[in-house]
Short mmCIF file of C-alpha atoms and ligand atoms in Angstrom, two decimals:
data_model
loop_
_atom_site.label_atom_id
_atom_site.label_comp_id
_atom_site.label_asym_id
_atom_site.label_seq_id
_atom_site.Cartn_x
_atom_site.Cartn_y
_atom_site.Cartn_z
CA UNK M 1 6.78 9.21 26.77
CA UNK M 2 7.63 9.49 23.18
CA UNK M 3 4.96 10.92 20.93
CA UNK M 4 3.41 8.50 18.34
CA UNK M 5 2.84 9.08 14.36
CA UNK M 6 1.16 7.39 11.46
CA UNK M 7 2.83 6.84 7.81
CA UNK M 8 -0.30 5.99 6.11
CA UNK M 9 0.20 4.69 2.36
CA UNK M 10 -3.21 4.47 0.45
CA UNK M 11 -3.50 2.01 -3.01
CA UNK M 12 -0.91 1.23 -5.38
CA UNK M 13 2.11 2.48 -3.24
CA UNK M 14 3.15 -1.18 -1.94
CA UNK M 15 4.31 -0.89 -5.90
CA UNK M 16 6.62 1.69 -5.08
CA UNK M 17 10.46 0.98 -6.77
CA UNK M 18 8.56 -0.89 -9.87
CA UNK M 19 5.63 1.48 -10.23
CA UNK M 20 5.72 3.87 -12.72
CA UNK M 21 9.42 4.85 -11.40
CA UNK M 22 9.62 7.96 -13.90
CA UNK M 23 6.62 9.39 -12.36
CA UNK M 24 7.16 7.88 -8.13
CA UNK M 25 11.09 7.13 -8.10
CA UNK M 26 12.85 4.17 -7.33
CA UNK M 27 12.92 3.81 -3.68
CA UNK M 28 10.52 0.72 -2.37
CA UNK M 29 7.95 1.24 0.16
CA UNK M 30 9.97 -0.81 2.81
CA UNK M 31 12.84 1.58 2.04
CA UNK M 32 10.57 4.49 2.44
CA UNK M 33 9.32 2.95 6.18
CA UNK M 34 12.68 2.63 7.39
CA UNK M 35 13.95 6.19 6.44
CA UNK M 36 10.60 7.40 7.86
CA UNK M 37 11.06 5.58 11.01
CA UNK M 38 15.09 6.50 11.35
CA UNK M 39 13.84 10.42 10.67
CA UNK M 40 11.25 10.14 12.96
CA UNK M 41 13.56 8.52 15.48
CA UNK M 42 15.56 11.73 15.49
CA UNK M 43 12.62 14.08 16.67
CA UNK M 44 11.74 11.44 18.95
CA UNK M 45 8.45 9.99 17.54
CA UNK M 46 7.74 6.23 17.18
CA UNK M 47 6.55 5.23 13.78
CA UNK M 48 4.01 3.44 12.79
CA UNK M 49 4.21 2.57 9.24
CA UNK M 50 0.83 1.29 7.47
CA UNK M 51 -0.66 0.93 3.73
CA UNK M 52 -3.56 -0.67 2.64
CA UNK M 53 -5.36 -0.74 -0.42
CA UNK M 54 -8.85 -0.93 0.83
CA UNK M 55 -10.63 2.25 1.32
CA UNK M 56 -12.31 0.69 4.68
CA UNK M 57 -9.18 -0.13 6.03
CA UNK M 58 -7.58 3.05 5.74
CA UNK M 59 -10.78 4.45 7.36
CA UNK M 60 -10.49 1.87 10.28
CA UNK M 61 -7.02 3.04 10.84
CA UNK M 62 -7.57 6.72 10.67
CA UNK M 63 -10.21 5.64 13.43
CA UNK M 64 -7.89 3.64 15.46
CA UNK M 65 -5.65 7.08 15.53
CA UNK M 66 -8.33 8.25 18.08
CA UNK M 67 -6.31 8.44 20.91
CA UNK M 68 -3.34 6.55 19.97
CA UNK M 69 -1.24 8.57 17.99
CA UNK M 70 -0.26 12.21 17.91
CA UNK M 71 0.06 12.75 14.64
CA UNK M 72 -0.43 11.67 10.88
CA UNK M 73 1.14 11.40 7.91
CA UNK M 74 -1.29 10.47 4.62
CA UNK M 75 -0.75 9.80 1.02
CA UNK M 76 -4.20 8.14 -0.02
CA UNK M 77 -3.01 7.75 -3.45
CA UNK M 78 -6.06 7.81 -5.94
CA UNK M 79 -8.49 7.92 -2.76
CA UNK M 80 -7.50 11.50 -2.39
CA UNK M 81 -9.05 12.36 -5.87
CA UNK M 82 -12.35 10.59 -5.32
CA UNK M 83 -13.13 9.65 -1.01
CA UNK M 84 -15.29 11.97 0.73
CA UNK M 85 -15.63 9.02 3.14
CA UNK M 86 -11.84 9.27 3.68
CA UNK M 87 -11.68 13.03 4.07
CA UNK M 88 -14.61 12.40 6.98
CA UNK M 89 -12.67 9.99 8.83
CA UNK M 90 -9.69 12.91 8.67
CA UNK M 91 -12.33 15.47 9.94
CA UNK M 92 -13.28 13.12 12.48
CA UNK M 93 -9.56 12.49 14.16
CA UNK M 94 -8.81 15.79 15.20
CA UNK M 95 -5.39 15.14 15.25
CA UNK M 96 -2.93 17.28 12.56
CA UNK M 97 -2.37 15.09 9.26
CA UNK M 98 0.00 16.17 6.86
CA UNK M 99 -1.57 14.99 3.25
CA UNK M 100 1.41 14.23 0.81
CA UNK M 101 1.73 12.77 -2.58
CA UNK M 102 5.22 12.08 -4.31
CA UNK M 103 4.38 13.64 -7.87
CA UNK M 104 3.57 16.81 -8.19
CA UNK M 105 -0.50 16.35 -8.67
CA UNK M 106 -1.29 19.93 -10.40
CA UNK M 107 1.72 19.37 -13.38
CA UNK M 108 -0.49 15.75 -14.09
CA UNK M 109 -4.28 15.14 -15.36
CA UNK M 110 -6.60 17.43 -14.36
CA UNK M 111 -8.79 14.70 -12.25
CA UNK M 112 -5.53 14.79 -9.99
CA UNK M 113 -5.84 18.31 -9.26
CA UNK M 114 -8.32 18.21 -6.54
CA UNK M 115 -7.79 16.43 -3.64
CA UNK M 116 -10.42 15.75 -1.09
CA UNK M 117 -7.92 15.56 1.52
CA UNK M 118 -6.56 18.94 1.62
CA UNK M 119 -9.94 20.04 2.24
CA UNK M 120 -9.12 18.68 6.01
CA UNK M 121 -5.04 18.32 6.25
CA UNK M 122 -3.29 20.48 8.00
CA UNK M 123 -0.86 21.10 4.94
CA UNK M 124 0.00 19.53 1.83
CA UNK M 125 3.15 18.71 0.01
CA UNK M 126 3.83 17.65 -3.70
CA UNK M 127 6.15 17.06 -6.03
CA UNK M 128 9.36 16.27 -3.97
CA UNK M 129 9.31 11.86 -4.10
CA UNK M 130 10.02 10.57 -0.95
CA UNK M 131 11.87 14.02 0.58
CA UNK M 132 7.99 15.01 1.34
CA UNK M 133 7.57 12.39 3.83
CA UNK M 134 10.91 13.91 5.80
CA UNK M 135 9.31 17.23 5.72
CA UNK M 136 5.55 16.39 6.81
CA UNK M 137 7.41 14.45 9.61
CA UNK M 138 9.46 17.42 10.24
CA UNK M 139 5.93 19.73 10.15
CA UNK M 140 4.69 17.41 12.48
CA UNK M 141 6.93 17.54 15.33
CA UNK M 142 6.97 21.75 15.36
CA UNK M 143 2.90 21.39 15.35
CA UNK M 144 3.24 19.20 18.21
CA UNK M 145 5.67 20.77 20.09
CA UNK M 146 3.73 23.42 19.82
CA UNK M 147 0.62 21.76 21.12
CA UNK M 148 2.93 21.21 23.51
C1 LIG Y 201 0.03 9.98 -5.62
C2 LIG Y 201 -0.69 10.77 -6.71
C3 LIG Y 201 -2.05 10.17 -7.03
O1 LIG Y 201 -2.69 10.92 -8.06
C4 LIG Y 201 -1.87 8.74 -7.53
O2 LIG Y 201 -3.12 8.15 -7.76
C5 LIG Y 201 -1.06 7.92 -6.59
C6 LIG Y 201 0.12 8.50 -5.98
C7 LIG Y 201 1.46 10.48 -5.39
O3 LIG Y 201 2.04 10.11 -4.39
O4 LIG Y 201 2.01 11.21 -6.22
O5 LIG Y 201 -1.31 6.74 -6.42
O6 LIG Y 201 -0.69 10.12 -4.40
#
């Protein structure tokens, strides 16, 4: 049976491709989705791609992982500078998450330096657009292999 992940988006990134391009590129979210779920296709995952502005939401999905999916990968967006509720719901999944953000969040403001997120992901990546994505998938499928 394939193993199952989670592309979670967080607020502001169903903007992506007219957002800020400069600072997040120009590729949409739907174009993001489909290259995660062709790259994740090639390790053999199915993926679920998700994003929801709405704190509770996310935390209802990161819930809904519980025995569903084998893995996650999580770019909260602003949430990951301010949601200890979010970074609970993390701790509370057990499953690994790989936290990423496009931008590079320590060369912006200083209130994007700390993330609440990495306090419970298994990594973090920053600062490489939409090529961060690949990788986390990539990260996720040695973790679980090794899990085995
Ligand atoms: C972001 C960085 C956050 O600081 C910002 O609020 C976002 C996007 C990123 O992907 O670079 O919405 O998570």
């Amino acid at each position: 049976m394939s193993k199952k992940i989670l592309i979670l988006n967080g607020p502001n990134l169903n903007l992506l491709g007219m957002r800020q391009p400069e600072v997040y590129g120009d590729t949409s979210l739907a174009e993001l989705d489909e290259h995660c779920r062709v790259h994740g296709a090639t390790l053999g995952f199915e993926v679920d791609c998700r994003q929801s502005n709405c704190e509770g939401t996310l935390i209802d999905w990161l819930h809904e992982m519980r025995g569903t999916k084998n893995g996650i990968v999580l770019n909260a967006g602003a949430y990951s500078h301010t949601s200890v509720a979010i970074m609970d719901a993390i701790a509370s999944v057990e499953r690994p998450l790989i936290e990423v953000h496009l931008s590079n969040i320590h060369a912006r403001e200083r209130f994007r330096h700390h993330s609440y997120i990495s306090k419970v992901a298994t990594g973090t990546i920053c600062g490489l657009g939409t090529t961060g994505y690949m990788l986390a998938i990539d990260a996720l499928a040695d973790i679980l292999d090794q899990e085995g």
